[in-house]
Amino acid sequence: MSQSQGSLYVIATPIGNLADFSLRAIETLKDVDIICAEDTRHARTLLQHYRITTHCIALHQHNEEHAAAGLIEKIKTGTSIAIISDAGTPLISDPGMPLVALAHSEGIQVSPIPGACALIAALSTSGLPVSHFTFLGFLPRTSSARQSLFKEQLNTPHTWVFYESCHRIAACIEDLSSVLPANHEISIAREITKLHETIIKTSIEKMLLLVNEDSNMRRGEFVVMVSPKPIEKKPESLNEHQLMTLTLLLSECSIKTAVSLAVKITGVRKKLLYQTALQLAAQNQS
Ligand code: SAM
């Protein structure tokens, strides 16, 4: 990268509480030459609050493909640019991807200024297993397409998570309840960091009741998380060699002796060998 080249910063903004904005985000937005905002009018509230006067232009899903090349040319000649979206981390179900991808292919440095992200805030408070997860973004709009997507996720061995709006939350929970067992756990994070923040983890059956009965549960912004299907524990059993050893010992000695010798030979737990020995003895008698 030449010294005269500018940089591209991807900067997270608050998702409700204006105080959730890092010092580095504020400083960088003051320092760059141009801020690309998803909606310049929306961005104004935040920028004015932090007295950021940097020139702001619009970069949204309808112009970003077209605008990316021009912005990259500016960066190459020394202009530094920051991308922000209406809330949270740009590119996470938000604009910015074409510009960031082009920056990479043109050898331009891309730096994140991390901060709020509804997805991560929701997962971290969900009470569901989150060391692995699948993020589905926004769901399809029709009920049948949502149900097919949910069915595809049913055997996912980790938590799955998606964004939902107030317009579809009730229908979405209804669709979920049609494919999940009644006691399957889900978690909803609503209005994170805002006045009416609500974080609930319960069964799909109870969540459906809550969403239908409490109109507040149909207001605001939502992240919905679905726990993985509980792992079915396979009953423990002996392998072929261990079973043959135990059978042979049982033909020569008492159950007690056969089991204690089998423990020494196979290293298998005494309880399992003893239960198997009893089953074998019962089979021989019948
Ligand atoms: N890029 C953003 C982020 O990092 O979270 C997400 C942008 S996406 C266009 C907006 C969706 O994120 C909303 O419809 C909602 O599902 C979720 N969301 C954003 N803010 C939220 C909040 N404060 N509480 C709950 N969900 C929120």
PDB file of C-alpha atoms and ligand atoms in Angstrom:
ATOM      1  CA  MET A   1       0.000   0.000   0.000  1.00  0.00           C
ATOM      2  CA  SER A   2       1.457   3.414  -0.916  1.00  0.00           C
ATOM      3  CA  GLN A   3       1.866   5.997   1.843  1.00  0.00           C
ATOM      4  CA  SER A   4      -0.502   8.417   0.141  1.00  0.00           C
ATOM      5  CA  GLN A   5      -3.403   5.962   0.135  1.00  0.00           C
ATOM      6  CA  GLY A   6      -6.301   6.546   2.504  1.00  0.00           C
ATOM      7  CA  SER A   7      -8.036   3.887   4.591  1.00  0.00           C
ATOM      8  CA  LEU A   8     -11.490   2.418   4.812  1.00  0.00           C
ATOM      9  CA  TYR A   9     -13.015   2.141   8.296  1.00  0.00           C
ATOM     10  CA  VAL A  10     -16.062   0.023   9.119  1.00  0.00           C
ATOM     11  CA  ILE A  11     -17.530   1.612  12.224  1.00  0.00           C
ATOM     12  CA  ALA A  12     -20.223   0.185  14.517  1.00  0.00           C
ATOM     13  CA  THR A  13     -22.806   2.641  15.860  1.00  0.00           C
ATOM     14  CA  PRO A  14     -25.240   2.243  18.807  1.00  0.00           C
ATOM     15  CA  ILE A  15     -28.324   0.026  18.434  1.00  0.00           C
ATOM     16  CA  GLY A  16     -30.495   2.146  20.728  1.00  0.00           C
ATOM     17  CA  ASN A  17     -28.501   3.686  23.543  1.00  0.00           C
ATOM     18  CA  LEU A  18     -26.408   6.559  22.182  1.00  0.00           C
ATOM     19  CA  ALA A  19     -23.821   6.002  24.924  1.00  0.00           C
ATOM     20  CA  ASP A  20     -22.819   2.684  23.353  1.00  0.00           C
ATOM     21  CA  PHE A  21     -20.346   4.372  21.044  1.00  0.00           C
ATOM     22  CA  SER A  22     -16.613   3.955  21.425  1.00  0.00           C
ATOM     23  CA  LEU A  23     -14.164   6.835  21.849  1.00  0.00           C
ATOM     24  CA  ARG A  24     -12.203   5.495  18.885  1.00  0.00           C
ATOM     25  CA  ALA A  25     -15.361   5.432  16.743  1.00  0.00           C
ATOM     26  CA  ILE A  26     -16.016   9.101  17.544  1.00  0.00           C
ATOM     27  CA  GLU A  27     -12.400  10.147  16.956  1.00  0.00           C
ATOM     28  CA  THR A  28     -12.182   8.240  13.677  1.00  0.00           C
ATOM     29  CA  LEU A  29     -15.458   9.688  12.391  1.00  0.00           C
ATOM     30  CA  LYS A  30     -14.083  13.168  13.168  1.00  0.00           C
ATOM     31  CA  ASP A  31     -10.770  12.401  11.442  1.00  0.00           C
ATOM     32  CA  VAL A  32     -11.885  10.774   8.182  1.00  0.00           C
ATOM     33  CA  ASP A  33     -12.643  12.844   5.077  1.00  0.00           C
ATOM     34  CA  ILE A  34     -15.979  11.233   4.198  1.00  0.00           C
ATOM     35  CA  ILE A  35     -18.590   9.263   6.133  1.00  0.00           C
ATOM     36  CA  CYS A  36     -20.703   6.892   4.042  1.00  0.00           C
ATOM     37  CA  ALA A  37     -23.982   6.510   5.925  1.00  0.00           C
ATOM     38  CA  GLU A  38     -26.894   4.206   5.134  1.00  0.00           C
ATOM     39  CA  ASP A  39     -29.241   7.158   5.665  1.00  0.00           C
ATOM     40  CA  THR A  40     -27.679  10.594   6.044  1.00  0.00           C
ATOM     41  CA  ARG A  41     -30.709  12.059   7.861  1.00  0.00           C
ATOM     42  CA  HIS A  42     -30.706   9.202  10.348  1.00  0.00           C
ATOM     43  CA  ALA A  43     -26.944   9.542  10.845  1.00  0.00           C
ATOM     44  CA  ARG A  44     -27.290  13.258  11.584  1.00  0.00           C
ATOM     45  CA  THR A  45     -28.811  12.616  15.034  1.00  0.00           C
ATOM     46  CA  LEU A  46     -25.823  10.547  16.104  1.00  0.00           C
ATOM     47  CA  LEU A  47     -23.228  12.767  14.438  1.00  0.00           C
ATOM     48  CA  GLN A  48     -24.685  15.949  15.917  1.00  0.00           C
ATOM     49  CA  HIS A  49     -24.852  14.367  19.365  1.00  0.00           C
ATOM     50  CA  TYR A  50     -21.098  13.739  19.215  1.00  0.00           C
ATOM     51  CA  ARG A  51     -20.332  17.009  17.384  1.00  0.00           C
ATOM     52  CA  ILE A  52     -18.998  15.212  14.343  1.00  0.00           C
ATOM     53  CA  THR A  53     -19.049  17.549  11.359  1.00  0.00           C
ATOM     54  CA  THR A  54     -17.379  15.340   8.728  1.00  0.00           C
ATOM     55  CA  HIS A  55     -18.893  15.406   5.245  1.00  0.00           C
ATOM     56  CA  CYS A  56     -21.537  12.684   5.028  1.00  0.00           C
ATOM     57  CA  ILE A  57     -22.813  10.942   1.884  1.00  0.00           C
ATOM     58  CA  ALA A  58     -25.404   8.195   1.367  1.00  0.00           C
ATOM     59  CA  LEU A  59     -24.328   4.601   0.726  1.00  0.00           C
ATOM     60  CA  HIS A  60     -27.242   2.211   0.740  1.00  0.00           C
ATOM     61  CA  GLN A  61     -28.381  -1.001  -0.931  1.00  0.00           C
ATOM     62  CA  HIS A  62     -29.652   0.878  -3.981  1.00  0.00           C
ATOM     63  CA  ASN A  63     -26.428   2.763  -4.849  1.00  0.00           C
ATOM     64  CA  GLU A  64     -23.579   0.840  -3.224  1.00  0.00           C
ATOM     65  CA  GLU A  65     -22.692  -1.380  -6.212  1.00  0.00           C
ATOM     66  CA  HIS A  66     -22.496   1.675  -8.428  1.00  0.00           C
ATOM     67  CA  ALA A  67     -20.752   3.974  -5.925  1.00  0.00           C
ATOM     68  CA  ALA A  68     -18.035   1.556  -4.736  1.00  0.00           C
ATOM     69  CA  ALA A  69     -15.576   2.063  -7.622  1.00  0.00           C
ATOM     70  CA  GLY A  70     -15.616   5.882  -7.282  1.00  0.00           C
ATOM     71  CA  LEU A  71     -15.063   5.683  -3.525  1.00  0.00           C
ATOM     72  CA  ILE A  72     -12.135   3.298  -3.984  1.00  0.00           C
ATOM     73  CA  GLU A  73     -10.547   5.755  -6.448  1.00  0.00           C
ATOM     74  CA  LYS A  74     -10.842   8.473  -3.792  1.00  0.00           C
ATOM     75  CA  ILE A  75      -9.169   6.258  -1.177  1.00  0.00           C
ATOM     76  CA  LYS A  76      -6.331   5.526  -3.608  1.00  0.00           C
ATOM     77  CA  THR A  77      -5.623   9.239  -3.864  1.00  0.00           C
ATOM     78  CA  GLY A  78      -5.445   9.745  -0.106  1.00  0.00           C
ATOM     79  CA  THR A  79      -9.063  10.145   1.044  1.00  0.00           C
ATOM     80  CA  SER A  80     -10.032   8.269   4.194  1.00  0.00           C
ATOM     81  CA  ILE A  81     -13.563   6.934   4.325  1.00  0.00           C
ATOM     82  CA  ALA A  82     -15.748   5.473   7.092  1.00  0.00           C
ATOM     83  CA  ILE A  83     -18.873   3.365   6.592  1.00  0.00           C
ATOM     84  CA  ILE A  84     -21.671   3.485   9.147  1.00  0.00           C
ATOM     85  CA  SER A  85     -25.155   2.007   9.002  1.00  0.00           C
ATOM     86  CA  ASP A  86     -28.353   3.107  10.737  1.00  0.00           C
ATOM     87  CA  ALA A  87     -27.565   0.966  13.771  1.00  0.00           C
ATOM     88  CA  GLY A  88     -25.005  -1.590  14.831  1.00  0.00           C
ATOM     89  CA  THR A  89     -22.259  -3.082  12.723  1.00  0.00           C
ATOM     90  CA  PRO A  90     -22.258  -2.292   8.989  1.00  0.00           C
ATOM     91  CA  LEU A  91     -22.544  -5.286   6.607  1.00  0.00           C
ATOM     92  CA  ILE A  92     -24.363  -7.394   9.227  1.00  0.00           C
ATOM     93  CA  SER A  93     -27.726  -7.386   7.398  1.00  0.00           C
ATOM     94  CA  ASP A  94     -26.713  -3.873   6.379  1.00  0.00           C
ATOM     95  CA  PRO A  95     -25.000  -2.131   3.428  1.00  0.00           C
ATOM     96  CA  GLY A  96     -21.242  -1.996   2.880  1.00  0.00           C
ATOM     97  CA  MET A  97     -20.266  -5.346   1.348  1.00  0.00           C
ATOM     98  CA  PRO A  98     -19.459  -4.188  -2.230  1.00  0.00           C
ATOM     99  CA  LEU A  99     -17.196  -1.391  -0.979  1.00  0.00           C
ATOM    100  CA  VAL A 100     -15.332  -3.596   1.508  1.00  0.00           C
ATOM    101  CA  ALA A 101     -14.922  -6.404  -1.049  1.00  0.00           C
ATOM    102  CA  LEU A 102     -13.573  -4.002  -3.668  1.00  0.00           C
ATOM    103  CA  ALA A 103     -11.193  -2.440  -1.127  1.00  0.00           C
ATOM    104  CA  HIS A 104      -9.697  -5.872  -0.506  1.00  0.00           C
ATOM    105  CA  SER A 105      -9.242  -6.621  -4.173  1.00  0.00           C
ATOM    106  CA  GLU A 106      -7.596  -3.205  -4.676  1.00  0.00           C
ATOM    107  CA  GLY A 107      -5.160  -3.705  -1.784  1.00  0.00           C
ATOM    108  CA  ILE A 108      -6.708  -1.013   0.395  1.00  0.00           C
ATOM    109  CA  GLN A 109      -6.494  -1.364   4.154  1.00  0.00           C
ATOM    110  CA  VAL A 110      -9.877  -2.042   5.804  1.00  0.00           C
ATOM    111  CA  SER A 111     -10.084  -1.436   9.565  1.00  0.00           C
ATOM    112  CA  PRO A 112     -12.995  -2.267  11.867  1.00  0.00           C
ATOM    113  CA  ILE A 113     -13.960  -0.027  14.757  1.00  0.00           C
ATOM    114  CA  PRO A 114     -16.028  -2.599  16.659  1.00  0.00           C
ATOM    115  CA  GLY A 115     -19.034  -1.902  18.814  1.00  0.00           C
ATOM    116  CA  ALA A 116     -22.720  -2.714  19.077  1.00  0.00           C
ATOM    117  CA  CYS A 117     -24.226  -5.568  17.085  1.00  0.00           C
ATOM    118  CA  ALA A 118     -27.756  -6.770  17.891  1.00  0.00           C
ATOM    119  CA  LEU A 119     -26.861 -10.333  16.935  1.00  0.00           C
ATOM    120  CA  ILE A 120     -23.947 -10.596  19.379  1.00  0.00           C
ATOM    121  CA  ALA A 121     -25.676  -8.651  22.172  1.00  0.00           C
ATOM    122  CA  ALA A 122     -28.680 -10.980  21.883  1.00  0.00           C
ATOM    123  CA  LEU A 123     -26.664 -14.194  21.793  1.00  0.00           C
ATOM    124  CA  SER A 124     -24.568 -13.163  24.776  1.00  0.00           C
ATOM    125  CA  THR A 125     -27.678 -12.726  26.922  1.00  0.00           C
ATOM    126  CA  SER A 126     -29.805 -15.549  25.485  1.00  0.00           C
ATOM    127  CA  GLY A 127     -28.894 -18.306  27.920  1.00  0.00           C
ATOM    128  CA  LEU A 128     -28.628 -20.676  24.943  1.00  0.00           C
ATOM    129  CA  PRO A 129     -25.427 -22.448  23.870  1.00  0.00           C
ATOM    130  CA  VAL A 130     -23.613 -19.934  21.672  1.00  0.00           C
ATOM    131  CA  SER A 131     -20.050 -21.100  21.139  1.00  0.00           C
ATOM    132  CA  HIS A 132     -21.268 -22.063  17.653  1.00  0.00           C
ATOM    133  CA  PHE A 133     -24.279 -20.580  15.903  1.00  0.00           C
ATOM    134  CA  THR A 134     -25.895 -20.075  12.501  1.00  0.00           C
ATOM    135  CA  PHE A 135     -27.017 -16.566  11.597  1.00  0.00           C
ATOM    136  CA  LEU A 136     -29.889 -16.488   9.112  1.00  0.00           C
ATOM    137  CA  GLY A 137     -30.193 -12.685   8.773  1.00  0.00           C
ATOM    138  CA  PHE A 138     -33.739 -11.627   7.883  1.00  0.00           C
ATOM    139  CA  LEU A 139     -36.206 -14.404   7.087  1.00  0.00           C
ATOM    140  CA  PRO A 140     -38.296 -14.809   3.949  1.00  0.00           C
ATOM    141  CA  ARG A 141     -41.579 -12.921   4.045  1.00  0.00           C
ATOM    142  CA  THR A 142     -44.021 -15.722   3.375  1.00  0.00           C
ATOM    143  CA  SER A 143     -45.108 -18.190   5.993  1.00  0.00           C
ATOM    144  CA  SER A 144     -44.473 -21.241   3.791  1.00  0.00           C
ATOM    145  CA  ALA A 145     -40.915 -20.135   2.941  1.00  0.00           C
ATOM    146  CA  ARG A 146     -40.222 -19.487   6.646  1.00  0.00           C
ATOM    147  CA  GLN A 147     -41.528 -22.902   7.643  1.00  0.00           C
ATOM    148  CA  SER A 148     -39.357 -24.636   5.016  1.00  0.00           C
ATOM    149  CA  LEU A 149     -36.320 -22.741   6.287  1.00  0.00           C
ATOM    150  CA  PHE A 150     -37.124 -23.712   9.881  1.00  0.00           C
ATOM    151  CA  LYS A 151     -37.492 -27.372   8.882  1.00  0.00           C
ATOM    152  CA  GLU A 152     -34.063 -27.244   7.238  1.00  0.00           C
ATOM    153  CA  GLN A 153     -32.581 -25.955  10.506  1.00  0.00           C
ATOM    154  CA  LEU A 154     -34.211 -28.534  12.777  1.00  0.00           C
ATOM    155  CA  ASN A 155     -31.189 -30.830  12.947  1.00  0.00           C
ATOM    156  CA  THR A 156     -28.609 -28.038  13.203  1.00  0.00           C
ATOM    157  CA  PRO A 157     -26.345 -29.046  16.094  1.00  0.00           C
ATOM    158  CA  HIS A 158     -26.028 -25.459  17.340  1.00  0.00           C
ATOM    159  CA  THR A 159     -28.171 -22.393  18.083  1.00  0.00           C
ATOM    160  CA  TRP A 160     -29.699 -20.606  15.087  1.00  0.00           C
ATOM    161  CA  VAL A 161     -30.517 -16.935  15.146  1.00  0.00           C
ATOM    162  CA  PHE A 162     -32.272 -14.388  12.959  1.00  0.00           C
ATOM    163  CA  TYR A 163     -33.466 -10.799  12.832  1.00  0.00           C
ATOM    164  CA  GLU A 164     -37.194 -10.027  12.838  1.00  0.00           C
ATOM    165  CA  SER A 165     -39.317  -6.895  12.641  1.00  0.00           C
ATOM    166  CA  CYS A 166     -42.423  -6.013  14.637  1.00  0.00           C
ATOM    167  CA  HIS A 167     -44.546  -6.542  11.505  1.00  0.00           C
ATOM    168  CA  ARG A 168     -43.782 -10.245  11.287  1.00  0.00           C
ATOM    169  CA  ILE A 169     -42.781 -11.337  14.796  1.00  0.00           C
ATOM    170  CA  ALA A 170     -46.184 -12.864  15.645  1.00  0.00           C
ATOM    171  CA  ALA A 171     -46.437 -14.781  12.358  1.00  0.00           C
ATOM    172  CA  CYS A 172     -42.820 -15.871  12.670  1.00  0.00           C
ATOM    173  CA  ILE A 173     -43.273 -17.298  16.186  1.00  0.00           C
ATOM    174  CA  GLU A 174     -46.462 -19.002  15.003  1.00  0.00           C
ATOM    175  CA  ASP A 175     -44.491 -20.614  12.139  1.00  0.00           C
ATOM    176  CA  LEU A 176     -41.739 -21.655  14.519  1.00  0.00           C
ATOM    177  CA  SER A 177     -44.260 -23.280  16.839  1.00  0.00           C
ATOM    178  CA  SER A 178     -45.650 -25.286  13.933  1.00  0.00           C
ATOM    179  CA  VAL A 179     -42.289 -27.012  13.358  1.00  0.00           C
ATOM    180  CA  LEU A 180     -40.743 -27.222  16.853  1.00  0.00           C
ATOM    181  CA  PRO A 181     -41.806 -29.512  19.715  1.00  0.00           C
ATOM    182  CA  ALA A 182     -43.827 -27.530  22.309  1.00  0.00           C
ATOM    183  CA  ASN A 183     -41.043 -27.623  24.929  1.00  0.00           C
ATOM    184  CA  HIS A 184     -38.219 -26.569  22.585  1.00  0.00           C
ATOM    185  CA  GLU A 185     -36.336 -23.581  24.052  1.00  0.00           C
ATOM    186  CA  ILE A 186     -36.098 -20.299  22.251  1.00  0.00           C
ATOM    187  CA  SER A 187     -34.883 -16.864  23.303  1.00  0.00           C
ATOM    188  CA  ILE A 188     -36.034 -13.429  22.192  1.00  0.00           C
ATOM    189  CA  ALA A 189     -34.068 -10.198  22.637  1.00  0.00           C
ATOM    190  CA  ARG A 190     -36.316  -7.213  22.057  1.00  0.00           C
ATOM    191  CA  GLU A 191     -35.340  -3.526  21.998  1.00  0.00           C
ATOM    192  CA  ILE A 192     -31.796  -4.224  23.209  1.00  0.00           C
ATOM    193  CA  THR A 193     -30.268  -1.243  25.089  1.00  0.00           C
ATOM    194  CA  LYS A 194     -33.547   0.707  24.821  1.00  0.00           C
ATOM    195  CA  LEU A 195     -36.165   1.662  27.423  1.00  0.00           C
ATOM    196  CA  HIS A 196     -38.293  -1.429  26.848  1.00  0.00           C
ATOM    197  CA  GLU A 197     -35.460  -3.929  26.575  1.00  0.00           C
ATOM    198  CA  THR A 198     -36.815  -7.462  27.090  1.00  0.00           C
ATOM    199  CA  ILE A 199     -34.724 -10.613  27.118  1.00  0.00           C
ATOM    200  CA  ILE A 200     -36.740 -13.824  27.475  1.00  0.00           C
ATOM    201  CA  LYS A 201     -35.760 -17.485  27.294  1.00  0.00           C
ATOM    202  CA  THR A 202     -38.603 -19.997  27.417  1.00  0.00           C
ATOM    203  CA  SER A 203     -40.290 -22.818  25.512  1.00  0.00           C
ATOM    204  CA  ILE A 204     -41.730 -22.084  22.076  1.00  0.00           C
ATOM    205  CA  GLU A 205     -45.163 -22.934  23.486  1.00  0.00           C
ATOM    206  CA  LYS A 206     -44.920 -20.242  26.182  1.00  0.00           C
ATOM    207  CA  MET A 207     -43.292 -17.742  23.830  1.00  0.00           C
ATOM    208  CA  LEU A 208     -46.208 -18.087  21.424  1.00  0.00           C
ATOM    209  CA  LEU A 209     -48.640 -17.302  24.265  1.00  0.00           C
ATOM    210  CA  LEU A 210     -46.560 -14.305  25.358  1.00  0.00           C
ATOM    211  CA  VAL A 211     -46.348 -12.841  21.865  1.00  0.00           C
ATOM    212  CA  ASN A 212     -50.079 -13.344  21.262  1.00  0.00           C
ATOM    213  CA  GLU A 213     -51.232 -12.038  24.648  1.00  0.00           C
ATOM    214  CA  ASP A 214     -48.863  -9.108  25.262  1.00  0.00           C
ATOM    215  CA  SER A 215     -48.993  -6.482  22.522  1.00  0.00           C
ATOM    216  CA  ASN A 216     -45.652  -5.063  23.770  1.00  0.00           C
ATOM    217  CA  MET A 217     -44.097  -8.306  22.597  1.00  0.00           C
ATOM    218  CA  ARG A 218     -45.086  -7.315  19.070  1.00  0.00           C
ATOM    219  CA  ARG A 219     -43.446  -3.863  19.245  1.00  0.00           C
ATOM    220  CA  GLY A 220     -39.900  -2.803  18.460  1.00  0.00           C
ATOM    221  CA  GLU A 221     -36.958  -4.715  17.054  1.00  0.00           C
ATOM    222  CA  PHE A 222     -36.243  -8.378  17.659  1.00  0.00           C
ATOM    223  CA  VAL A 223     -33.521 -10.980  17.569  1.00  0.00           C
ATOM    224  CA  VAL A 224     -34.881 -14.527  17.778  1.00  0.00           C
ATOM    225  CA  MET A 225     -32.666 -17.442  18.807  1.00  0.00           C
ATOM    226  CA  VAL A 226     -33.550 -21.133  18.689  1.00  0.00           C
ATOM    227  CA  SER A 227     -31.664 -23.688  20.744  1.00  0.00           C
ATOM    228  CA  PRO A 228     -30.244 -26.764  19.023  1.00  0.00           C
ATOM    229  CA  LYS A 229     -32.170 -30.013  19.167  1.00  0.00           C
ATOM    230  CA  PRO A 230     -31.246 -31.816  22.403  1.00  0.00           C
ATOM    231  CA  ILE A 231     -28.615 -34.485  21.760  1.00  0.00           C
ATOM    232  CA  GLU A 232     -30.124 -37.951  22.105  1.00  0.00           C
ATOM    233  CA  LYS A 233     -27.818 -39.987  24.318  1.00  0.00           C
ATOM    234  CA  LYS A 234     -27.034 -43.347  22.742  1.00  0.00           C
ATOM    235  CA  PRO A 235     -27.330 -46.128  25.342  1.00  0.00           C
ATOM    236  CA  GLU A 236     -23.870 -47.356  26.259  1.00  0.00           C
ATOM    237  CA  SER A 237     -22.980 -50.842  25.054  1.00  0.00           C
ATOM    238  CA  LEU A 238     -19.979 -53.147  24.691  1.00  0.00           C
ATOM    239  CA  ASN A 239     -18.199 -53.506  21.377  1.00  0.00           C
ATOM    240  CA  GLU A 240     -17.958 -56.896  19.679  1.00  0.00           C
ATOM    241  CA  HIS A 241     -14.593 -57.816  21.212  1.00  0.00           C
ATOM    242  CA  GLN A 242     -15.606 -56.789  24.747  1.00  0.00           C
ATOM    243  CA  LEU A 243     -18.857 -58.735  24.460  1.00  0.00           C
ATOM    244  CA  MET A 244     -17.018 -61.853  23.274  1.00  0.00           C
ATOM    245  CA  THR A 245     -14.561 -61.615  26.204  1.00  0.00           C
ATOM    246  CA  LEU A 246     -17.394 -61.297  28.723  1.00  0.00           C
ATOM    247  CA  THR A 247     -19.363 -64.177  27.168  1.00  0.00           C
ATOM    248  CA  LEU A 248     -16.300 -66.423  27.281  1.00  0.00           C
ATOM    249  CA  LEU A 249     -15.602 -65.574  30.928  1.00  0.00           C
ATOM    250  CA  LEU A 250     -19.245 -66.175  31.868  1.00  0.00           C
ATOM    251  CA  SER A 251     -19.054 -69.658  30.365  1.00  0.00           C
ATOM    252  CA  GLU A 252     -16.186 -70.508  32.736  1.00  0.00           C
ATOM    253  CA  CYS A 253     -16.882 -68.583  35.982  1.00  0.00           C
ATOM    254  CA  SER A 254     -19.522 -66.941  38.134  1.00  0.00           C
ATOM    255  CA  ILE A 255     -20.994 -63.575  37.146  1.00  0.00           C
ATOM    256  CA  LYS A 256     -19.022 -61.827  39.891  1.00  0.00           C
ATOM    257  CA  THR A 257     -15.671 -63.328  38.836  1.00  0.00           C
ATOM    258  CA  ALA A 258     -16.387 -62.945  35.122  1.00  0.00           C
ATOM    259  CA  VAL A 259     -17.208 -59.257  35.588  1.00  0.00           C
ATOM    260  CA  SER A 260     -14.176 -58.485  37.723  1.00  0.00           C
ATOM    261  CA  LEU A 261     -11.868 -60.266  35.236  1.00  0.00           C
ATOM    262  CA  ALA A 262     -13.580 -58.473  32.312  1.00  0.00           C
ATOM    263  CA  VAL A 263     -12.958 -55.099  33.987  1.00  0.00           C
ATOM    264  CA  LYS A 264      -9.237 -55.905  34.105  1.00  0.00           C
ATOM    265  CA  ILE A 265      -9.090 -57.231  30.533  1.00  0.00           C
ATOM    266  CA  THR A 266     -11.276 -54.675  28.729  1.00  0.00           C
ATOM    267  CA  GLY A 267     -10.995 -51.561  30.947  1.00  0.00           C
ATOM    268  CA  VAL A 268     -14.774 -51.079  30.577  1.00  0.00           C
ATOM    269  CA  ARG A 269     -16.784 -49.722  33.548  1.00  0.00           C
ATOM    270  CA  LYS A 270     -17.846 -52.420  36.032  1.00  0.00           C
ATOM    271  CA  LYS A 271     -21.490 -51.269  36.027  1.00  0.00           C
ATOM    272  CA  LEU A 272     -21.867 -51.703  32.268  1.00  0.00           C
ATOM    273  CA  LEU A 273     -20.157 -55.114  32.313  1.00  0.00           C
ATOM    274  CA  TYR A 274     -22.352 -56.234  35.211  1.00  0.00           C
ATOM    275  CA  GLN A 275     -25.593 -55.098  33.507  1.00  0.00           C
ATOM    276  CA  THR A 276     -24.551 -56.856  30.295  1.00  0.00           C
ATOM    277  CA  ALA A 277     -23.612 -60.006  32.206  1.00  0.00           C
ATOM    278  CA  LEU A 278     -27.076 -60.077  33.807  1.00  0.00           C
ATOM    279  CA  GLN A 279     -28.734 -59.638  30.391  1.00  0.00           C
ATOM    280  CA  LEU A 280     -26.624 -62.457  28.925  1.00  0.00           C
ATOM    281  CA  ALA A 281     -27.448 -64.708  31.877  1.00  0.00           C
ATOM    282  CA  ALA A 282     -31.175 -63.958  31.477  1.00  0.00           C
ATOM    283  CA  GLN A 283     -30.981 -64.710  27.737  1.00  0.00           C
ATOM    284  CA  ASN A 284     -29.287 -68.064  28.460  1.00  0.00           C
ATOM    285  CA  GLN A 285     -32.030 -69.017  30.877  1.00  0.00           C
ATOM    286  CA  SER A 286     -34.911 -68.197  28.533  1.00  0.00           C
TER     287      SER A 286
HETATM  288  N1  SAM B   1     -26.242  -4.161  11.489  1.00  0.00           N
HETATM  289  C1  SAM B   1     -27.145  -4.240  12.594  1.00  0.00           C
HETATM  290  C2  SAM B   1     -26.478  -4.930  13.781  1.00  0.00           C
HETATM  291  O1  SAM B   1     -25.257  -4.989  13.818  1.00  0.00           O
HETATM  292  O2  SAM B   1     -27.156  -5.365  14.679  1.00  0.00           O
HETATM  293  C3  SAM B   1     -28.442  -4.900  12.196  1.00  0.00           C
HETATM  294  C4  SAM B   1     -29.160  -4.184  11.132  1.00  0.00           C
HETATM  295  S1  SAM B   1     -30.617  -4.932  10.574  1.00  0.00           S
HETATM  296  C5  SAM B   1     -31.034  -3.884   9.227  1.00  0.00           C
HETATM  297  C6  SAM B   1     -31.815  -4.419  11.753  1.00  0.00           C
HETATM  298  C7  SAM B   1     -32.348  -5.588  12.578  1.00  0.00           C
HETATM  299  O3  SAM B   1     -31.442  -5.851  13.636  1.00  0.00           O
HETATM  300  C8  SAM B   1     -33.670  -5.288  13.256  1.00  0.00           C
HETATM  301  O4  SAM B   1     -34.769  -5.566  12.416  1.00  0.00           O
HETATM  302  C9  SAM B   1     -33.635  -6.239  14.423  1.00  0.00           C
HETATM  303  O5  SAM B   1     -33.980  -7.537  14.026  1.00  0.00           O
HETATM  304  C10 SAM B   1     -32.157  -6.194  14.802  1.00  0.00           C
HETATM  305  N2  SAM B   1     -31.932  -5.114  15.783  1.00  0.00           N
HETATM  306  C11 SAM B   1     -31.313  -3.946  15.583  1.00  0.00           C
HETATM  307  N3  SAM B   1     -31.313  -3.221  16.724  1.00  0.00           N
HETATM  308  C12 SAM B   1     -31.932  -3.977  17.657  1.00  0.00           C
HETATM  309  C13 SAM B   1     -32.256  -3.795  19.019  1.00  0.00           C
HETATM  310  N4  SAM B   1     -31.932  -2.669  19.669  1.00  0.00           N
HETATM  311  N5  SAM B   1     -32.892  -4.784  19.666  1.00  0.00           N
HETATM  312  C14 SAM B   1     -33.219  -5.924  19.029  1.00  0.00           C
HETATM  313  N6  SAM B   1     -32.944  -6.152  17.743  1.00  0.00           N
HETATM  314  C15 SAM B   1     -32.320  -5.185  17.056  1.00  0.00           C
END
